[in-house]
PDB file of C-alpha atoms in Angstrom:
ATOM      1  CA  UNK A 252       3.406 -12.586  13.878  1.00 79.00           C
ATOM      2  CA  UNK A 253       3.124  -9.152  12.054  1.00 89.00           C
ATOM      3  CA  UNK A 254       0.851  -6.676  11.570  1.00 94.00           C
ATOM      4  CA  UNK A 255       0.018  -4.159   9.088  1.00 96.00           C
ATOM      5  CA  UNK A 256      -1.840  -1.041   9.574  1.00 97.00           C
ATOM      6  CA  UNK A 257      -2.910   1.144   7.283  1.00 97.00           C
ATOM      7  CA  UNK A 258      -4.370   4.716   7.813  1.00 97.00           C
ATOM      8  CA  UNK A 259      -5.219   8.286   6.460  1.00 98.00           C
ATOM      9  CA  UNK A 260      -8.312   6.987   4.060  1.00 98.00           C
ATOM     10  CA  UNK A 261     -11.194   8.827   3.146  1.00 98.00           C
ATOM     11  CA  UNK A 262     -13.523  11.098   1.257  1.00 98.00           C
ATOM     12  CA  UNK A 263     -11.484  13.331  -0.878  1.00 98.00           C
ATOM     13  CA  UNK A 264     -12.861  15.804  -4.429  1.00 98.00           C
ATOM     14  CA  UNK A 265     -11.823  14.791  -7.380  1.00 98.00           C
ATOM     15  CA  UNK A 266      -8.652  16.637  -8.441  1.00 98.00           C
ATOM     16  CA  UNK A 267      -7.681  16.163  -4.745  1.00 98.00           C
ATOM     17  CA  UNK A 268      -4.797  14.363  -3.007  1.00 98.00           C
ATOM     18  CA  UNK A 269      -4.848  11.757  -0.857  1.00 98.00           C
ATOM     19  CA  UNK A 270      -1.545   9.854   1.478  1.00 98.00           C
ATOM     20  CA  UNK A 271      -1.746   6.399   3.067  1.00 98.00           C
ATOM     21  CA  UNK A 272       0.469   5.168   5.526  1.00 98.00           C
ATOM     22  CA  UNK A 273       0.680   1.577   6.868  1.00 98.00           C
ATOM     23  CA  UNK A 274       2.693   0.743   9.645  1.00 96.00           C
ATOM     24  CA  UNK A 275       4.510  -2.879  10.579  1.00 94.00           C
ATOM     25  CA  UNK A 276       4.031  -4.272  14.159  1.00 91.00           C
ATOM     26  CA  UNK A 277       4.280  -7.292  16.352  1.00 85.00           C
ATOM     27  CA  UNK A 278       7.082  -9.645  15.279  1.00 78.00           C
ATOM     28  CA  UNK A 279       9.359  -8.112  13.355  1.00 77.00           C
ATOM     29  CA  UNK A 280      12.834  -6.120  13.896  1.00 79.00           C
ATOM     30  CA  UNK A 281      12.921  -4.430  10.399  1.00 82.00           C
ATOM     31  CA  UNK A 282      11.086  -4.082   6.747  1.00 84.00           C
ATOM     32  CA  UNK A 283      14.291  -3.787   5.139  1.00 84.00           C
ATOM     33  CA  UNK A 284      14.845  -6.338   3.636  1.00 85.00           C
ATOM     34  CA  UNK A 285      11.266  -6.790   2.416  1.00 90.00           C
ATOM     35  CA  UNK A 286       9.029  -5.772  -0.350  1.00 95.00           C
ATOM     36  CA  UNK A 287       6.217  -3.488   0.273  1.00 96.00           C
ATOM     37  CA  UNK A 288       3.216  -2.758  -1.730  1.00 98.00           C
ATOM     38  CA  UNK A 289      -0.410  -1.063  -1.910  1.00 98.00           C
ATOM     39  CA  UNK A 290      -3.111  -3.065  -3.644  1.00 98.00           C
ATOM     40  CA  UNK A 291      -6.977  -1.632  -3.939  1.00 98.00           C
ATOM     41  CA  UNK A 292     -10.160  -3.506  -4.636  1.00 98.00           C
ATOM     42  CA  UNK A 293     -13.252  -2.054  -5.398  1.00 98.00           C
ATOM     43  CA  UNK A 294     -16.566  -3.352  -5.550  1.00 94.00           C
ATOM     44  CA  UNK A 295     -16.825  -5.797  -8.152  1.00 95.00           C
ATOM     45  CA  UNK A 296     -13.607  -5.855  -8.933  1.00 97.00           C
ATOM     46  CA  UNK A 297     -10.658  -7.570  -8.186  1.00 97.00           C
ATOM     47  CA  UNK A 298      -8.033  -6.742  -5.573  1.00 97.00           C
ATOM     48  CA  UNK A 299      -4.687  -5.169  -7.930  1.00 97.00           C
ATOM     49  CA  UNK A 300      -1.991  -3.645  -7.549  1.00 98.00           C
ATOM     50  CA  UNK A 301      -1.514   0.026  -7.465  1.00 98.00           C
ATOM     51  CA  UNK A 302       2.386   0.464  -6.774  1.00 98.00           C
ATOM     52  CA  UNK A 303       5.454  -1.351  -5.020  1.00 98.00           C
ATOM     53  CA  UNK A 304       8.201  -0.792  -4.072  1.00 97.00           C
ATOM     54  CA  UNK A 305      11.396  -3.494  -2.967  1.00 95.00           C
ATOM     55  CA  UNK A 306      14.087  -3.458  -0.510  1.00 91.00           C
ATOM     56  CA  UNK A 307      16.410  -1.389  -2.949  1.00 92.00           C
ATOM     57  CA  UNK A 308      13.628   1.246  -3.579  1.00 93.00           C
ATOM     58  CA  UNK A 309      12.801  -0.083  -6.816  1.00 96.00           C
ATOM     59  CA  UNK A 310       9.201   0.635  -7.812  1.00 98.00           C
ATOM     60  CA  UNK A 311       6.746  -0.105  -9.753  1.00 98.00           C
ATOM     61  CA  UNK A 312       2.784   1.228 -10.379  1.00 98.00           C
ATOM     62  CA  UNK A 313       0.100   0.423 -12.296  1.00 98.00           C
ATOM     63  CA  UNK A 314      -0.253   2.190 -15.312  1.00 98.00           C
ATOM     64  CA  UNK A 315      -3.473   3.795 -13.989  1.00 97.00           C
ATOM     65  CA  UNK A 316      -1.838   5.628 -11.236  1.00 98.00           C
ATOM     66  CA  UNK A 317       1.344   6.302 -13.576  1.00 97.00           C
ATOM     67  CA  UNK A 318       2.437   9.917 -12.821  1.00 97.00           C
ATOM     68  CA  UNK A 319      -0.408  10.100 -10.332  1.00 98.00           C
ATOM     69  CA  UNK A 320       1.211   7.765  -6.915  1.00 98.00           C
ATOM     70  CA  UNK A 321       4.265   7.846  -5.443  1.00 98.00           C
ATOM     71  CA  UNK A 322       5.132   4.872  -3.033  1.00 98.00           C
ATOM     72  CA  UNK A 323       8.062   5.586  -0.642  1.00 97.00           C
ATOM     73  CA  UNK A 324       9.566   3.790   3.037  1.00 96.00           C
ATOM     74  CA  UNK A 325      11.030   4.164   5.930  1.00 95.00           C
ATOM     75  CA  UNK A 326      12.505   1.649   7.070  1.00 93.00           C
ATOM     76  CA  UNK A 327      13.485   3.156  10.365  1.00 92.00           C
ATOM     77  CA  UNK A 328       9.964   3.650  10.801  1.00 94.00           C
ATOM     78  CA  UNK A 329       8.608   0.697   9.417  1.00 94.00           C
ATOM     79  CA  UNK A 330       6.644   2.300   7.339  1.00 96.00           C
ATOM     80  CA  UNK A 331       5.522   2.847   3.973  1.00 97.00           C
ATOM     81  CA  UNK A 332       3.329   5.880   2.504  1.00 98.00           C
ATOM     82  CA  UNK A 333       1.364   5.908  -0.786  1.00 98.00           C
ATOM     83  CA  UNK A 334       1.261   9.727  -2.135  1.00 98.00           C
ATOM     84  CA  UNK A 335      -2.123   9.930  -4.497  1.00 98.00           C
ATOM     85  CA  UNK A 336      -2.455  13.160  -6.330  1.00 98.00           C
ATOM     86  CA  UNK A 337      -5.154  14.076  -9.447  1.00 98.00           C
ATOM     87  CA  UNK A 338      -7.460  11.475  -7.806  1.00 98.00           C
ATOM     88  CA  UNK A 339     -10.562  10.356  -9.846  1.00 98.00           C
ATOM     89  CA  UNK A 340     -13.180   8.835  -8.968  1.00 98.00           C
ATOM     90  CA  UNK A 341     -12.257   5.272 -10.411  1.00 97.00           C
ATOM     91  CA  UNK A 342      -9.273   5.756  -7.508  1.00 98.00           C
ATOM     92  CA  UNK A 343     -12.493   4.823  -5.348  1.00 98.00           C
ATOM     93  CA  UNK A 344     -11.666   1.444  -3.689  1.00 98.00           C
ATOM     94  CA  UNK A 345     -10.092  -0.168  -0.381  1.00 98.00           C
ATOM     95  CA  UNK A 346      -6.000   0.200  -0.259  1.00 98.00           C
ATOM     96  CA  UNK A 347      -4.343  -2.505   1.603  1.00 98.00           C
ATOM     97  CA  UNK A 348      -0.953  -2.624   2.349  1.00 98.00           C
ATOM     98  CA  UNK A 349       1.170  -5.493   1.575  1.00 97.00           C
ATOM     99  CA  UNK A 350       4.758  -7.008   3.108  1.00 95.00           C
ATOM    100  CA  UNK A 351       6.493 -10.485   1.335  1.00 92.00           C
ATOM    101  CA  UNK A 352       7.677 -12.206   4.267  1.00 85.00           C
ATOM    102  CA  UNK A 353       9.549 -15.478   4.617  1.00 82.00           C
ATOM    103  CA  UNK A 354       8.490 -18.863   5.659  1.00 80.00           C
ATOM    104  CA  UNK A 355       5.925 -20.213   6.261  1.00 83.00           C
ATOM    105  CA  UNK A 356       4.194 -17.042   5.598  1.00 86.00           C
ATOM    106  CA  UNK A 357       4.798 -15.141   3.002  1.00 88.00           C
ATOM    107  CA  UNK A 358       2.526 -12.947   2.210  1.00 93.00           C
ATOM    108  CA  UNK A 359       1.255 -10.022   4.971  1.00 95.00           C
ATOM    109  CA  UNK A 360      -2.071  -7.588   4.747  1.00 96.00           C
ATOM    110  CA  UNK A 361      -3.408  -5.118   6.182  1.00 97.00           C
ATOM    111  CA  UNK A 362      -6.880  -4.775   7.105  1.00 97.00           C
ATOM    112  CA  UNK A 363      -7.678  -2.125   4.561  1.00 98.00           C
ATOM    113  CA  UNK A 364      -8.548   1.973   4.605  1.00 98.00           C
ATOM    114  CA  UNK A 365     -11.778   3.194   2.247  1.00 98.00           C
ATOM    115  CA  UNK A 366     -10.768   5.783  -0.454  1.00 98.00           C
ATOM    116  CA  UNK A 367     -13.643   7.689  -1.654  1.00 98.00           C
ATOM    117  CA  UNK A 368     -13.243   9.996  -4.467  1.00 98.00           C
ATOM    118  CA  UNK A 369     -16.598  12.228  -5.373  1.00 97.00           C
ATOM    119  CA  UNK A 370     -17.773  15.385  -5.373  1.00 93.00           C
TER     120      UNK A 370
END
């Protein structure tokens, strides 16, 4: 059993900055060898991805956040951070963060932190 905890969500200008952390609990020794990611959904819309990153510190982002997120870890921390900068008001949604586990689950969320971007 695992647990994912995000934090550090809220109302922020536009042009602001923003950083979300999510934190790994309960059964698990390590994240290392896992992938970790942030997803947002916002009304109306479906839940997608906004950046990953894997075990090696590859990452990836969506091309709306491109030059605008930075995903990072650590792993001794079991922890991963999403750095928002320039945020607009389509940024507006709830993040939750994401682990790939093993079987039989593979797939781990968290239970989500608001992000609201107006002035």
């Amino acid at each position: 059993q695992v647990q994912l905890v995000e934090s550090g969500g809220g109302l922020v200008q536009p042009g602001g900055s923003l950083r979300l952390s999510c934190v790994a609990s309960g059964v698990i020794n390590s994240i290392n060898l896992h992938t970790m990611a942030w997803y947002r959904q916002a009304p109306g819309k479906q839940r997608e991805l906004v950046a990953a990153i894997t075990r090696s510190s590859t990452t990836n982002y969506a091309d709306s956040v491109q030059g605008r997120a930075t995903i990072s870890r650590d792993d001794a921390k079991k922890m991963v951070y999403l750095q928002m900068n320039s945020l607009k008001p389509e940024d507006s949604a709830v993040y939750y963060c994401y682990m790939n586990g093993e079987w039989p689950i593979y797939d781990y969320w968290g239970q989500g932190t608001q992000v609201t971007v107006s002035s």
